[in-house]
PDB file of C-alpha atoms in Angstrom:
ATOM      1  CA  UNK A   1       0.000   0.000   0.000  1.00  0.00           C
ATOM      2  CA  UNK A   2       3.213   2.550   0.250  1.00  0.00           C
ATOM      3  CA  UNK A   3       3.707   2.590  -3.226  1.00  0.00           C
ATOM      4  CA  UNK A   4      -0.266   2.923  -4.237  1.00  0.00           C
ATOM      5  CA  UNK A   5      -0.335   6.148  -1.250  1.00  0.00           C
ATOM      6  CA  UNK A   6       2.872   7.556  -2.968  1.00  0.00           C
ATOM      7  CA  UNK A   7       1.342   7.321  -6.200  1.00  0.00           C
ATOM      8  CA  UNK A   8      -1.712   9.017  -5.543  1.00  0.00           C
ATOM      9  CA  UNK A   9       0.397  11.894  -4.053  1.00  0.00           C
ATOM     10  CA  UNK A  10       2.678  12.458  -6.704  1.00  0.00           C
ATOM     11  CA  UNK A  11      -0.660  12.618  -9.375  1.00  0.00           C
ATOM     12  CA  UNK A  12      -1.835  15.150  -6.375  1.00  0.00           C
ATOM     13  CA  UNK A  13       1.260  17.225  -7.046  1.00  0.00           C
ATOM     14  CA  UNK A  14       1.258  17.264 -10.811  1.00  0.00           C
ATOM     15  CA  UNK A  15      -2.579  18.167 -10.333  1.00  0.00           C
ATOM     16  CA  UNK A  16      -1.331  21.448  -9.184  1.00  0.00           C
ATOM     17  CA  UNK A  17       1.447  21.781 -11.351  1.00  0.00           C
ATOM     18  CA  UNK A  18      -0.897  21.262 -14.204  1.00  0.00           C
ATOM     19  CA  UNK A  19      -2.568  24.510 -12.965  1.00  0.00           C
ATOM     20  CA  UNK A  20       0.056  25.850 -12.329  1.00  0.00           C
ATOM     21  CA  UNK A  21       1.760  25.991 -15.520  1.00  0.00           C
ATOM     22  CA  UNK A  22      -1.298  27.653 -17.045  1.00  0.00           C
ATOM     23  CA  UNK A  23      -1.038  30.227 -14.201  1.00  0.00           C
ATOM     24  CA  UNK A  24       2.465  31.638 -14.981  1.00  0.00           C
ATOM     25  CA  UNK A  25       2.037  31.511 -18.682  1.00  0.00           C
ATOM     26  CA  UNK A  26       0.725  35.058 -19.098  1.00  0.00           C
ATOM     27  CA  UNK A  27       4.006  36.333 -17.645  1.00  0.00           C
ATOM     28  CA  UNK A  28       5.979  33.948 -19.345  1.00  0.00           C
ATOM     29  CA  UNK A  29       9.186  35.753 -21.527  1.00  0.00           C
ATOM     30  CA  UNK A  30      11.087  32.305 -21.954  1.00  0.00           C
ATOM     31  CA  UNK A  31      10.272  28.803 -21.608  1.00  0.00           C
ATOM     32  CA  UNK A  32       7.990  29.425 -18.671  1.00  0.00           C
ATOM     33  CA  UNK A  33       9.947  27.516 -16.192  1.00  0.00           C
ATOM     34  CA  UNK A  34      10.500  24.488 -17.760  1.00  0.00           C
ATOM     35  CA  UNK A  35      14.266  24.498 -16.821  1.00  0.00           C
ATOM     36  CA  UNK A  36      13.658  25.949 -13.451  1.00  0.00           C
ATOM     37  CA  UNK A  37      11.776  23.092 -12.782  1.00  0.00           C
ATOM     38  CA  UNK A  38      14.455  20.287 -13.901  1.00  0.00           C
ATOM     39  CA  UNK A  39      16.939  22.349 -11.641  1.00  0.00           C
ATOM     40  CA  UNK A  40      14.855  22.134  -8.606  1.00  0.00           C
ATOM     41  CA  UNK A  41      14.300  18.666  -9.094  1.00  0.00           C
ATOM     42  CA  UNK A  42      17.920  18.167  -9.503  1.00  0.00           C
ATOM     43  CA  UNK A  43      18.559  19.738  -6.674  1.00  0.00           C
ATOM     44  CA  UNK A  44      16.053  18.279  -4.374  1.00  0.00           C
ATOM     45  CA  UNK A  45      16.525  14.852  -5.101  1.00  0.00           C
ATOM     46  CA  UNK A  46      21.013  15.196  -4.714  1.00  0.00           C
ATOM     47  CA  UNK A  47      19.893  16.473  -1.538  1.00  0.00           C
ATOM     48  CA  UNK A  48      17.916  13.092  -0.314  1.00  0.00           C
ATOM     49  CA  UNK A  49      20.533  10.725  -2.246  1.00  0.00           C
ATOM     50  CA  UNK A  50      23.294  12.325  -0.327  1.00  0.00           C
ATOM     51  CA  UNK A  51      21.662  12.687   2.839  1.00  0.00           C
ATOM     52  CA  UNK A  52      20.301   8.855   2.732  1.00  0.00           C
ATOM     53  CA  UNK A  53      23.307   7.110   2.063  1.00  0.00           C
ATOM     54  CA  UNK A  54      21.346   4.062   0.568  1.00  0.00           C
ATOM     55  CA  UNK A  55      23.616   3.142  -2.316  1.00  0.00           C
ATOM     56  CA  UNK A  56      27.035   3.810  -1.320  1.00  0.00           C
ATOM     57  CA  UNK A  57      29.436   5.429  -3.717  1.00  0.00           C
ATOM     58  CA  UNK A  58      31.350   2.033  -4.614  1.00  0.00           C
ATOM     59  CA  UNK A  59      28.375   1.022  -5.872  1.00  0.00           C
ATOM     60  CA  UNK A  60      28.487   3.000  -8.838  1.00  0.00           C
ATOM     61  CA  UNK A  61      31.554   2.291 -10.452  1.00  0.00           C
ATOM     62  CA  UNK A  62      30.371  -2.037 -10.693  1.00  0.00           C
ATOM     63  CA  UNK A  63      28.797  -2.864 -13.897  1.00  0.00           C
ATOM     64  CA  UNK A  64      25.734  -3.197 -12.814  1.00  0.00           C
ATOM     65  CA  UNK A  65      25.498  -0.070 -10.899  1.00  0.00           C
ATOM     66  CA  UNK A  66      27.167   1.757 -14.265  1.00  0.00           C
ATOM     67  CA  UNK A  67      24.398  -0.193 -16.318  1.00  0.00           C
ATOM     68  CA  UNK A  68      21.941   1.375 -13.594  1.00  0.00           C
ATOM     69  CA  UNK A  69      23.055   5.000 -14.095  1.00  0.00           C
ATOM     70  CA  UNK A  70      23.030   4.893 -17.667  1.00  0.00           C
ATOM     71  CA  UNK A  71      19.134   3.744 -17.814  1.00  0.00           C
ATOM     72  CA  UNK A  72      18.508   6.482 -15.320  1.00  0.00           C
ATOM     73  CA  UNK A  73      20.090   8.865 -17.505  1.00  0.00           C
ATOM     74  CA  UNK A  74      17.588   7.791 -20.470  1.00  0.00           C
ATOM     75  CA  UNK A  75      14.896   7.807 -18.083  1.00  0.00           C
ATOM     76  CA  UNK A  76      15.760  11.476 -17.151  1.00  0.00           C
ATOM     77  CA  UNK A  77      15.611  12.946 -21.139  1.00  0.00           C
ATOM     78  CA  UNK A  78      12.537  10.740 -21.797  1.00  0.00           C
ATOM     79  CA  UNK A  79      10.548  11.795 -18.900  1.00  0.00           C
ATOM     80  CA  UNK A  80      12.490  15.540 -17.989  1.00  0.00           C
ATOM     81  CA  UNK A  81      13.405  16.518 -21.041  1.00  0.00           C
ATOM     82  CA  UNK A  82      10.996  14.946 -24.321  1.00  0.00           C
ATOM     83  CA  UNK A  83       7.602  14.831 -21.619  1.00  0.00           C
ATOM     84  CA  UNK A  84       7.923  17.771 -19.653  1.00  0.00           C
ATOM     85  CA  UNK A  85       8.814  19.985 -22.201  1.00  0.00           C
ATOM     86  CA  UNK A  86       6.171  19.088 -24.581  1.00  0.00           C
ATOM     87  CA  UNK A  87       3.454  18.513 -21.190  1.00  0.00           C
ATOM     88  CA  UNK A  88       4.199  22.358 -20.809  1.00  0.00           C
ATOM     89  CA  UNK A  89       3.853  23.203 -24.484  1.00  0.00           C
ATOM     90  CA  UNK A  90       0.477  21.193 -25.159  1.00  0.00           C
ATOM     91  CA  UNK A  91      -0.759  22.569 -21.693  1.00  0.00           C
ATOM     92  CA  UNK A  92      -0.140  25.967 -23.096  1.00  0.00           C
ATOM     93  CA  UNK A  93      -1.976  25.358 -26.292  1.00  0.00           C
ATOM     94  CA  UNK A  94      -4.688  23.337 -25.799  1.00  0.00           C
ATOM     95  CA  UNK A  95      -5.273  24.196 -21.950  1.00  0.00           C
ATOM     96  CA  UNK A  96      -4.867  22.222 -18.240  1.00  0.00           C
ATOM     97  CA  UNK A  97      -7.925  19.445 -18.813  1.00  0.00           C
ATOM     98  CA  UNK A  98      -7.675  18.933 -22.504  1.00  0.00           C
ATOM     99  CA  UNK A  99      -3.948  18.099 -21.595  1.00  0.00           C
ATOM    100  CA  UNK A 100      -4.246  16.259 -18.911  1.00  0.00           C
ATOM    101  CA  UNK A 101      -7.057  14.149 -20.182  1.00  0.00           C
ATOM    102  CA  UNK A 102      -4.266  13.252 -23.395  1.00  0.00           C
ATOM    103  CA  UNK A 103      -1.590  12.185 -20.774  1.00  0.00           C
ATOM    104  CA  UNK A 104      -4.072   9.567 -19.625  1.00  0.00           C
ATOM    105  CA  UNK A 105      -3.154   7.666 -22.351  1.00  0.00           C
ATOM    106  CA  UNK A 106      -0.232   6.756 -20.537  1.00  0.00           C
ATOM    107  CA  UNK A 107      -1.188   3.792 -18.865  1.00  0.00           C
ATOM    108  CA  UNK A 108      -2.020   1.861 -22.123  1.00  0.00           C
ATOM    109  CA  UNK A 109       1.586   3.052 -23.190  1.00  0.00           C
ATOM    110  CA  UNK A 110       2.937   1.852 -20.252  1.00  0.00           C
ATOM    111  CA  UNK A 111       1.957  -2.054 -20.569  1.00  0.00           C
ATOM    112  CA  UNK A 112       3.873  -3.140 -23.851  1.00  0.00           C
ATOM    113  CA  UNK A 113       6.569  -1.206 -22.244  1.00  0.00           C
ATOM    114  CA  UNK A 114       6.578  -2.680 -18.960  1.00  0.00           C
ATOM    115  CA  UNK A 115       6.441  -6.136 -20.215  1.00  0.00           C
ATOM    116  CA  UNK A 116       9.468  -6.066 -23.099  1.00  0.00           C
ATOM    117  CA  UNK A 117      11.981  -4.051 -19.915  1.00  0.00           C
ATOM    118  CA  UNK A 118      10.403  -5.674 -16.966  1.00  0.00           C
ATOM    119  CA  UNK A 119       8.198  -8.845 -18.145  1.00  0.00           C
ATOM    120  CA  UNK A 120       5.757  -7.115 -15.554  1.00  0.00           C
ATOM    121  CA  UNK A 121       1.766  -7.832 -16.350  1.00  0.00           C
ATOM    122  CA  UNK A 122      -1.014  -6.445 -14.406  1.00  0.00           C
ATOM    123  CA  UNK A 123      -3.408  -8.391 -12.181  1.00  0.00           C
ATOM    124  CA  UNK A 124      -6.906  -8.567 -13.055  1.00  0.00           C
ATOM    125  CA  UNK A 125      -7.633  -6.208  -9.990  1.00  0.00           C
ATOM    126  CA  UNK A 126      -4.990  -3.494 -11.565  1.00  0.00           C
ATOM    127  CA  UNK A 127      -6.952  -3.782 -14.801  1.00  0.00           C
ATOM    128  CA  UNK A 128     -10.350  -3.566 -13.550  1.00  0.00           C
ATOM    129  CA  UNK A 129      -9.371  -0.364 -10.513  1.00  0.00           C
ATOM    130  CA  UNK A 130      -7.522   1.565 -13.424  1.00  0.00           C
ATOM    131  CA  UNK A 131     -10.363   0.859 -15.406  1.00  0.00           C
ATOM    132  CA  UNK A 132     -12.892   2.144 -13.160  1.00  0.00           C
ATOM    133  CA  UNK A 133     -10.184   5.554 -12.514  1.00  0.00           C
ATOM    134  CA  UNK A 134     -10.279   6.421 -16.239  1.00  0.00           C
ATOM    135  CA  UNK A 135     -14.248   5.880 -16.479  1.00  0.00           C
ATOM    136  CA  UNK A 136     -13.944   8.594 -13.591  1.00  0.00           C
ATOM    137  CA  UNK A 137     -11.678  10.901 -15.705  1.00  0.00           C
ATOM    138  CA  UNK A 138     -13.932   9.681 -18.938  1.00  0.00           C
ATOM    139  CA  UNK A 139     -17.256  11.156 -17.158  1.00  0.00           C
ATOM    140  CA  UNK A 140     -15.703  14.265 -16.114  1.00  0.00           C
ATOM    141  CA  UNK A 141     -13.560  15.713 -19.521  1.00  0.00           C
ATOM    142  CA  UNK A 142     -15.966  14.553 -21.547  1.00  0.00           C
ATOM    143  CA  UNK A 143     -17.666  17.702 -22.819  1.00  0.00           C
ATOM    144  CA  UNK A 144     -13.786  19.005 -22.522  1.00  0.00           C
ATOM    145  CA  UNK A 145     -12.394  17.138 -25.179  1.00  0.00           C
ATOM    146  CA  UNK A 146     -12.950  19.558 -28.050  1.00  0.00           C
ATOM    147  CA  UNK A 147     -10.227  22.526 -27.499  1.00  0.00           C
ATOM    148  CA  UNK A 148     -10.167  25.282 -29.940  1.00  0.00           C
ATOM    149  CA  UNK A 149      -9.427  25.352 -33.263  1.00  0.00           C
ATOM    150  CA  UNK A 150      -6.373  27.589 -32.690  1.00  0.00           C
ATOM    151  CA  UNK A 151      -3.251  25.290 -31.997  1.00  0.00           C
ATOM    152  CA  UNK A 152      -5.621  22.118 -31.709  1.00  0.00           C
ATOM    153  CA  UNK A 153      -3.154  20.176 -34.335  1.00  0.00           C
ATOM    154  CA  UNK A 154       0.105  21.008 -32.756  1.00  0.00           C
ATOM    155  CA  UNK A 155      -1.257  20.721 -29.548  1.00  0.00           C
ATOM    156  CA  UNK A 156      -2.477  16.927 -29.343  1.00  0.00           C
ATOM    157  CA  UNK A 157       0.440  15.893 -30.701  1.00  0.00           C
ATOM    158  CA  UNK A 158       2.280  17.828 -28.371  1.00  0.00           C
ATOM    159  CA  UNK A 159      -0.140  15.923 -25.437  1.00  0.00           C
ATOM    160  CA  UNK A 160       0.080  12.689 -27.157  1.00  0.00           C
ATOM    161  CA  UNK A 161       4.207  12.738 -27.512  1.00  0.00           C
ATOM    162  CA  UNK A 162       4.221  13.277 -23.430  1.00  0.00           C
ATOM    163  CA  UNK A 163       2.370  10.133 -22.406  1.00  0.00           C
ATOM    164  CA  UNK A 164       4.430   8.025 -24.478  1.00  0.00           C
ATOM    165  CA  UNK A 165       7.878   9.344 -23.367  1.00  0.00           C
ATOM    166  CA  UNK A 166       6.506   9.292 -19.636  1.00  0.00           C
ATOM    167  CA  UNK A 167       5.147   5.583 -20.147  1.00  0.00           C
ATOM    168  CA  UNK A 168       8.946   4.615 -21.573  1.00  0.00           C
ATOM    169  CA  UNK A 169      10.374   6.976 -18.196  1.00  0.00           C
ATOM    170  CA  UNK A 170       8.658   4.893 -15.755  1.00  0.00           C
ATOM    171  CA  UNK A 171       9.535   1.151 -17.579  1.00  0.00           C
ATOM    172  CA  UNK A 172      13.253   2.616 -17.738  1.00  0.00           C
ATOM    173  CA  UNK A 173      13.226   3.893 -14.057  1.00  0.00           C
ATOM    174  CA  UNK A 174      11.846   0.480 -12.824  1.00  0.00           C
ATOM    175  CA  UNK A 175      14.457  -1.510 -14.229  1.00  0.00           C
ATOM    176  CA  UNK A 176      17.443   0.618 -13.176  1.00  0.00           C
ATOM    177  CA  UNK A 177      15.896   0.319 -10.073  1.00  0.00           C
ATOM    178  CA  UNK A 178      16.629  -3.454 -10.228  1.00  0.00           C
ATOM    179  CA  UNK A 179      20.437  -2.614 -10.735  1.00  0.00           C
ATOM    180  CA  UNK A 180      20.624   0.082  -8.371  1.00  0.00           C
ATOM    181  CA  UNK A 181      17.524   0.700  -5.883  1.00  0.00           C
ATOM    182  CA  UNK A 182      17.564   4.371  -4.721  1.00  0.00           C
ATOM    183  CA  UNK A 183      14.900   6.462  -6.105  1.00  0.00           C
ATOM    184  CA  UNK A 184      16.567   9.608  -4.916  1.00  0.00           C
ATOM    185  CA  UNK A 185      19.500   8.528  -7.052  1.00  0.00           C
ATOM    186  CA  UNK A 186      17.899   7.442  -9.960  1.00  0.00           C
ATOM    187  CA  UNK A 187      15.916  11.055  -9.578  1.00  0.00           C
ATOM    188  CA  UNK A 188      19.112  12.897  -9.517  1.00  0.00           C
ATOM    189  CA  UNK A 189      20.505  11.117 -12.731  1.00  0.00           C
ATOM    190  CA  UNK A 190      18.086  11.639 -14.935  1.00  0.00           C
ATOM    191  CA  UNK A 191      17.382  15.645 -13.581  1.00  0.00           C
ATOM    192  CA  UNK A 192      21.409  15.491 -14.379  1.00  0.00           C
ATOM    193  CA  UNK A 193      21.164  14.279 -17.471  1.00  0.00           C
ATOM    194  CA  UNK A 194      17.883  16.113 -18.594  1.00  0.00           C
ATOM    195  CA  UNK A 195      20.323  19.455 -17.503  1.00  0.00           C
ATOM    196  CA  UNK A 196      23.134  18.898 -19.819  1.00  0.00           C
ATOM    197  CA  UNK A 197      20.679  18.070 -23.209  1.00  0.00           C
ATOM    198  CA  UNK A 198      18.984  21.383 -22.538  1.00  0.00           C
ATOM    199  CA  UNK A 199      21.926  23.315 -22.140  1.00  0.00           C
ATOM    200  CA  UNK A 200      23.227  21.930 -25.294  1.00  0.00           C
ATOM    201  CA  UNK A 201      19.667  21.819 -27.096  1.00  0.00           C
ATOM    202  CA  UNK A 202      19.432  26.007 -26.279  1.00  0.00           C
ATOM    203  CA  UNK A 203      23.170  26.637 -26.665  1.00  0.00           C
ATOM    204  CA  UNK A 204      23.742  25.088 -30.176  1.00  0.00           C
ATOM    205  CA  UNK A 205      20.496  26.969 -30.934  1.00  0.00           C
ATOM    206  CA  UNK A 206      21.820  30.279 -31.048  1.00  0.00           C
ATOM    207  CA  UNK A 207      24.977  31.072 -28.794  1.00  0.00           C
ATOM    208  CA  UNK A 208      25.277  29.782 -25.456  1.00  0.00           C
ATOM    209  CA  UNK A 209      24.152  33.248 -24.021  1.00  0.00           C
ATOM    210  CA  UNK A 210      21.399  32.793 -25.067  1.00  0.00           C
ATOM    211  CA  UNK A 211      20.722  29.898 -24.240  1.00  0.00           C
ATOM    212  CA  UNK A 212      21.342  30.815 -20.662  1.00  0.00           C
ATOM    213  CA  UNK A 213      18.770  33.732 -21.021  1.00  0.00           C
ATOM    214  CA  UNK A 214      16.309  31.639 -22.153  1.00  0.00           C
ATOM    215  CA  UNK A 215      16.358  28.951 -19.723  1.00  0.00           C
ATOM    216  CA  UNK A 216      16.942  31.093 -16.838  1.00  0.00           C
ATOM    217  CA  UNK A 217      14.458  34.077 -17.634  1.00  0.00           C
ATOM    218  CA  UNK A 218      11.296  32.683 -15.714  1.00  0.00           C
ATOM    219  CA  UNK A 219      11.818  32.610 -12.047  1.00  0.00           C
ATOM    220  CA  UNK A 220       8.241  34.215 -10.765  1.00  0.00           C
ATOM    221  CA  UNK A 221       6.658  32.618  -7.792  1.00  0.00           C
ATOM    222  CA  UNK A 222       4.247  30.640  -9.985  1.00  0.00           C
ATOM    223  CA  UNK A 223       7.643  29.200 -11.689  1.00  0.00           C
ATOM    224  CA  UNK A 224       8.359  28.022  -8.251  1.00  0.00           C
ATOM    225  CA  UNK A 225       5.524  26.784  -7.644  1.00  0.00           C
ATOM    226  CA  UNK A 226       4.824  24.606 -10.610  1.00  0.00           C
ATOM    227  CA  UNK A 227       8.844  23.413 -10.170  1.00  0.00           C
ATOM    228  CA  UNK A 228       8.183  22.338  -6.544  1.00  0.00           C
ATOM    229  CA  UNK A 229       4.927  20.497  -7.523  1.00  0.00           C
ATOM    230  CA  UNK A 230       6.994  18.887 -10.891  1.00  0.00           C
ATOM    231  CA  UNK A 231       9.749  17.659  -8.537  1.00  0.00           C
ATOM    232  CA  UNK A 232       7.296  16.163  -5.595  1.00  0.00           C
ATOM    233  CA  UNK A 233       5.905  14.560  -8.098  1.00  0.00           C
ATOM    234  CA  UNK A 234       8.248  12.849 -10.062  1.00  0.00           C
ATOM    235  CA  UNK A 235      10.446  12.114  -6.335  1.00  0.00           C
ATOM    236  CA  UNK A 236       6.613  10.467  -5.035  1.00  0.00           C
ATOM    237  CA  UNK A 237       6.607   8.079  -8.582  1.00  0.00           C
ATOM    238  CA  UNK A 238      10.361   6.948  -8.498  1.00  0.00           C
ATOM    239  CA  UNK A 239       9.580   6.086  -4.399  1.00  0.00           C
ATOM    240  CA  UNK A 240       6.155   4.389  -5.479  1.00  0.00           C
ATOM    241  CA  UNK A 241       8.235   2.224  -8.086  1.00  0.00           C
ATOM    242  CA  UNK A 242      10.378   1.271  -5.780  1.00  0.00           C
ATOM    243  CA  UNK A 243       7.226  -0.789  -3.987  1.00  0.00           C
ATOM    244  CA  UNK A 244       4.362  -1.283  -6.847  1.00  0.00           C
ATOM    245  CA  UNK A 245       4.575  -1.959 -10.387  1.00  0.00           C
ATOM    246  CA  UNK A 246       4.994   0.597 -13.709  1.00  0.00           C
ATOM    247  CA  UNK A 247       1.064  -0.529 -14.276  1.00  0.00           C
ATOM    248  CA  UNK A 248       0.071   0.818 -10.774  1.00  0.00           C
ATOM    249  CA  UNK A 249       2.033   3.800 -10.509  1.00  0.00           C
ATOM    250  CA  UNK A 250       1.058   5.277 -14.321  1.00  0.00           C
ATOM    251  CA  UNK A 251      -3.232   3.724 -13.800  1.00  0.00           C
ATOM    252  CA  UNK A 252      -3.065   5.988 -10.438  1.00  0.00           C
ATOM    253  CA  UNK A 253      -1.577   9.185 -12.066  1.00  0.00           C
ATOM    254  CA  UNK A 254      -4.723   9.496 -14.257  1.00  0.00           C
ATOM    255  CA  UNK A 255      -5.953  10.682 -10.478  1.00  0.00           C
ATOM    256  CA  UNK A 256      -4.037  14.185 -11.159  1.00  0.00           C
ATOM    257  CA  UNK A 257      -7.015  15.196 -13.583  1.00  0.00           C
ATOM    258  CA  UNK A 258      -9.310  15.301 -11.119  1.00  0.00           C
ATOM    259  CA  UNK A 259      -6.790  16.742  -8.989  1.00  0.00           C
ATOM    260  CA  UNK A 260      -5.970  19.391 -11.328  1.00  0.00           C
ATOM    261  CA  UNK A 261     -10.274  19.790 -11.657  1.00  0.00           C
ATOM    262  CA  UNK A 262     -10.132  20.220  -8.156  1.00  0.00           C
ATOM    263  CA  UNK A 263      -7.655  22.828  -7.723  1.00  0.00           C
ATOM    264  CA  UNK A 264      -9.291  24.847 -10.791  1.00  0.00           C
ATOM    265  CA  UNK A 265     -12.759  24.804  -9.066  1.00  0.00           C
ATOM    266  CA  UNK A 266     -11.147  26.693  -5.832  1.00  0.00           C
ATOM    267  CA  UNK A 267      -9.295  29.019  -7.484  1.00  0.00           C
ATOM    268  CA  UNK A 268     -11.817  29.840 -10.156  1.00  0.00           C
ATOM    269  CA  UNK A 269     -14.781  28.991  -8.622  1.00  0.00           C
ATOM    270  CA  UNK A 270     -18.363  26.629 -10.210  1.00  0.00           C
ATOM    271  CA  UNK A 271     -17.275  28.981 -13.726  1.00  0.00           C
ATOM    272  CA  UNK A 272     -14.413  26.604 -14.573  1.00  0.00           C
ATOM    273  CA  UNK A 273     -15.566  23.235 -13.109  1.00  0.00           C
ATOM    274  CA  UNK A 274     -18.480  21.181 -13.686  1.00  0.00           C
ATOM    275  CA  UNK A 275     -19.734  20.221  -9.949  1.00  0.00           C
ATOM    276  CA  UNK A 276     -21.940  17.656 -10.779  1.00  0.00           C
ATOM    277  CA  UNK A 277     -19.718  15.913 -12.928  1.00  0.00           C
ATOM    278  CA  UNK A 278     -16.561  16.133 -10.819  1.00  0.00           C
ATOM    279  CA  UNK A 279     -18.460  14.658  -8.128  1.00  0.00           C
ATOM    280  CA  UNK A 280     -19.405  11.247 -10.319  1.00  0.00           C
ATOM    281  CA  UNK A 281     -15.394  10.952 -11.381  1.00  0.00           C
ATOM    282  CA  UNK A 282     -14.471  11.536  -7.938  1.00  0.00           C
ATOM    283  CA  UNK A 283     -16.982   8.473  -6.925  1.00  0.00           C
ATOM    284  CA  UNK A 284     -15.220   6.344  -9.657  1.00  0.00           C
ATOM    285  CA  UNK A 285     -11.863   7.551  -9.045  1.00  0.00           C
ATOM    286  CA  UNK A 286     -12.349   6.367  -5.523  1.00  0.00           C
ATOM    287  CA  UNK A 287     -13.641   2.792  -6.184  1.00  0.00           C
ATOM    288  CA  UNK A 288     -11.549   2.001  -8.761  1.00  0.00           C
ATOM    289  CA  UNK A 289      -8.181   3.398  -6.313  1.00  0.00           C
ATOM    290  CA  UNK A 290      -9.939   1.176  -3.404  1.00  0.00           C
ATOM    291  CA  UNK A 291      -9.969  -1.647  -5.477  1.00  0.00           C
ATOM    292  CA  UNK A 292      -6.129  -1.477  -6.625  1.00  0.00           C
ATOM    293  CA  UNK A 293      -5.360  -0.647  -2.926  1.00  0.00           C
ATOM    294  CA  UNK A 294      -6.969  -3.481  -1.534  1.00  0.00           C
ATOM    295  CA  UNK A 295      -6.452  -5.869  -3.984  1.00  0.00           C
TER     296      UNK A 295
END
């Protein structure tokens, strides 16, 4: 049940990012925190893996522990660098919901994945909870699924490339967990790694001043806030893998829509949130978690 709670925390977190990110946009010069975000993570995460001392430094220089890194370090650009960067782009285009209903997708992703890395295959009980979640998320973005003409191309496939580089991030971060099993570690690797390809991405764009601008620009307080809520939640999945499967962990992030709905009705009030509606996913959303949980 530790992984399933840390699960359904992290999706909590990225709930907030999610409106979070649409938030800061208006004041956005750059690429609205993006880097900030990978920073903070990187940061946050050296922090615990130094402080925790559970894989000692010898560890990393054994094959298997090299192996490890190196998968973390692919795990980092798929899920830091390809999925957040185009999760903030299509959330920009196309909106918080309409985004966040497209990562939902990342579950079915996540199953030929999990079982080529990590032979792992879902219980019946996974199947049928995460089932019963994504009816919940179904009932509630329904009516939302339509954005607006402007940017709708660019934007799906914008929403539809981050699912599948998050669903390869969390098959790649369970097996180097089988190599090396640290989740603060394996955190701090791929943040590391997901550093150095922006830096070159920006700096080979123009000049490497300008690169620097661009990354660094956005540093409001709703840049911090959506990088604090990025990094809890990625630290809360790489814990969760550590005890639950890849299935688990990606069927309870499709939580962080309602999450996100939830957040977006008390800031905005009954204008941007359908009551009635959020109220029948929540109902789902809770069965179908109950039934994962307690299965």
């Amino acid at each position: 049940m530790i992984g399933e709670g840390l699960a359904i925390l992290a999706a909590l977190s990225y709930g907030g990012a999610a409106v979070s990110i649409v938030q800061s946009k208006p004041g956005a010069q750059a690429d609205n925190g993006v880097f900030l975000s990978v920073l903070v993570l990187f940061g946050i995460s050296g922090g615990i893996w130094l402080g925790s001392g559970v894989v000692p430094l010898s560890a990393l220089w054994q094959p298997e522990g090299l192996c490890a890194i190196g998968v973390f370090a692919l795990a980092g650009l798929s899920a830091n660098g390809l999925a957040r960067w185009s999760m903030y782009r299509a959330t920009e285009r196309i909106g918080a919901v309409p985004a966040t209903l497209l990562r939902r997708l990342t579950p079915i992703f996540v199953l030929p994945f999990a079982y080529l890395l990590l032979e792992q295959i879902p219980d019946v009980a996974t199947l049928w909870g995460g089932f019963v979640i994504l009816i919940g998320v179904w009932i509630y973005l329904r009516p939302s699924t339509q954005p607006a003409a402007a940017g709708l191309s660019s934007g799906v496939m914008l929403g539809l490339l981050s699912p599948l580089a998050y669903a390869l991030a969390y098959s790649l971060r369970g097996l180097g967990l089988n190599g090396l099993p640290d989740p603060a570690l394996g955190t701090f690797v791929g943040a590391g790694a997901a550093i150095i390809w922006s830096l070159a991405r920006h700096g080979l764009h123009r000049s490497p001043e300008w690169g620097l601008r661009y990354l660094l620009t956005d540093r409001s307080p709703a840049h911090w806030r959506t990088a604090l809520a990025l990094s809890a939640g990625q630290l809360l999945q790489f814990f969760a893998l550590k005890t639950s499967t890849v299935a688990t962990v990606a069927l309870l992030g499709t939580l962080e829509v309602l999450f996100s709905a939830v957040f977006m009705w008390l800031i905005y009030g009954r204008e941007g949130v359908d009551i009635k509606r959020l109220f029948a996913a929540t109902l789902c959303a809770l069965g179908g978690t109950a039934l994962m949980i307690l299965a």
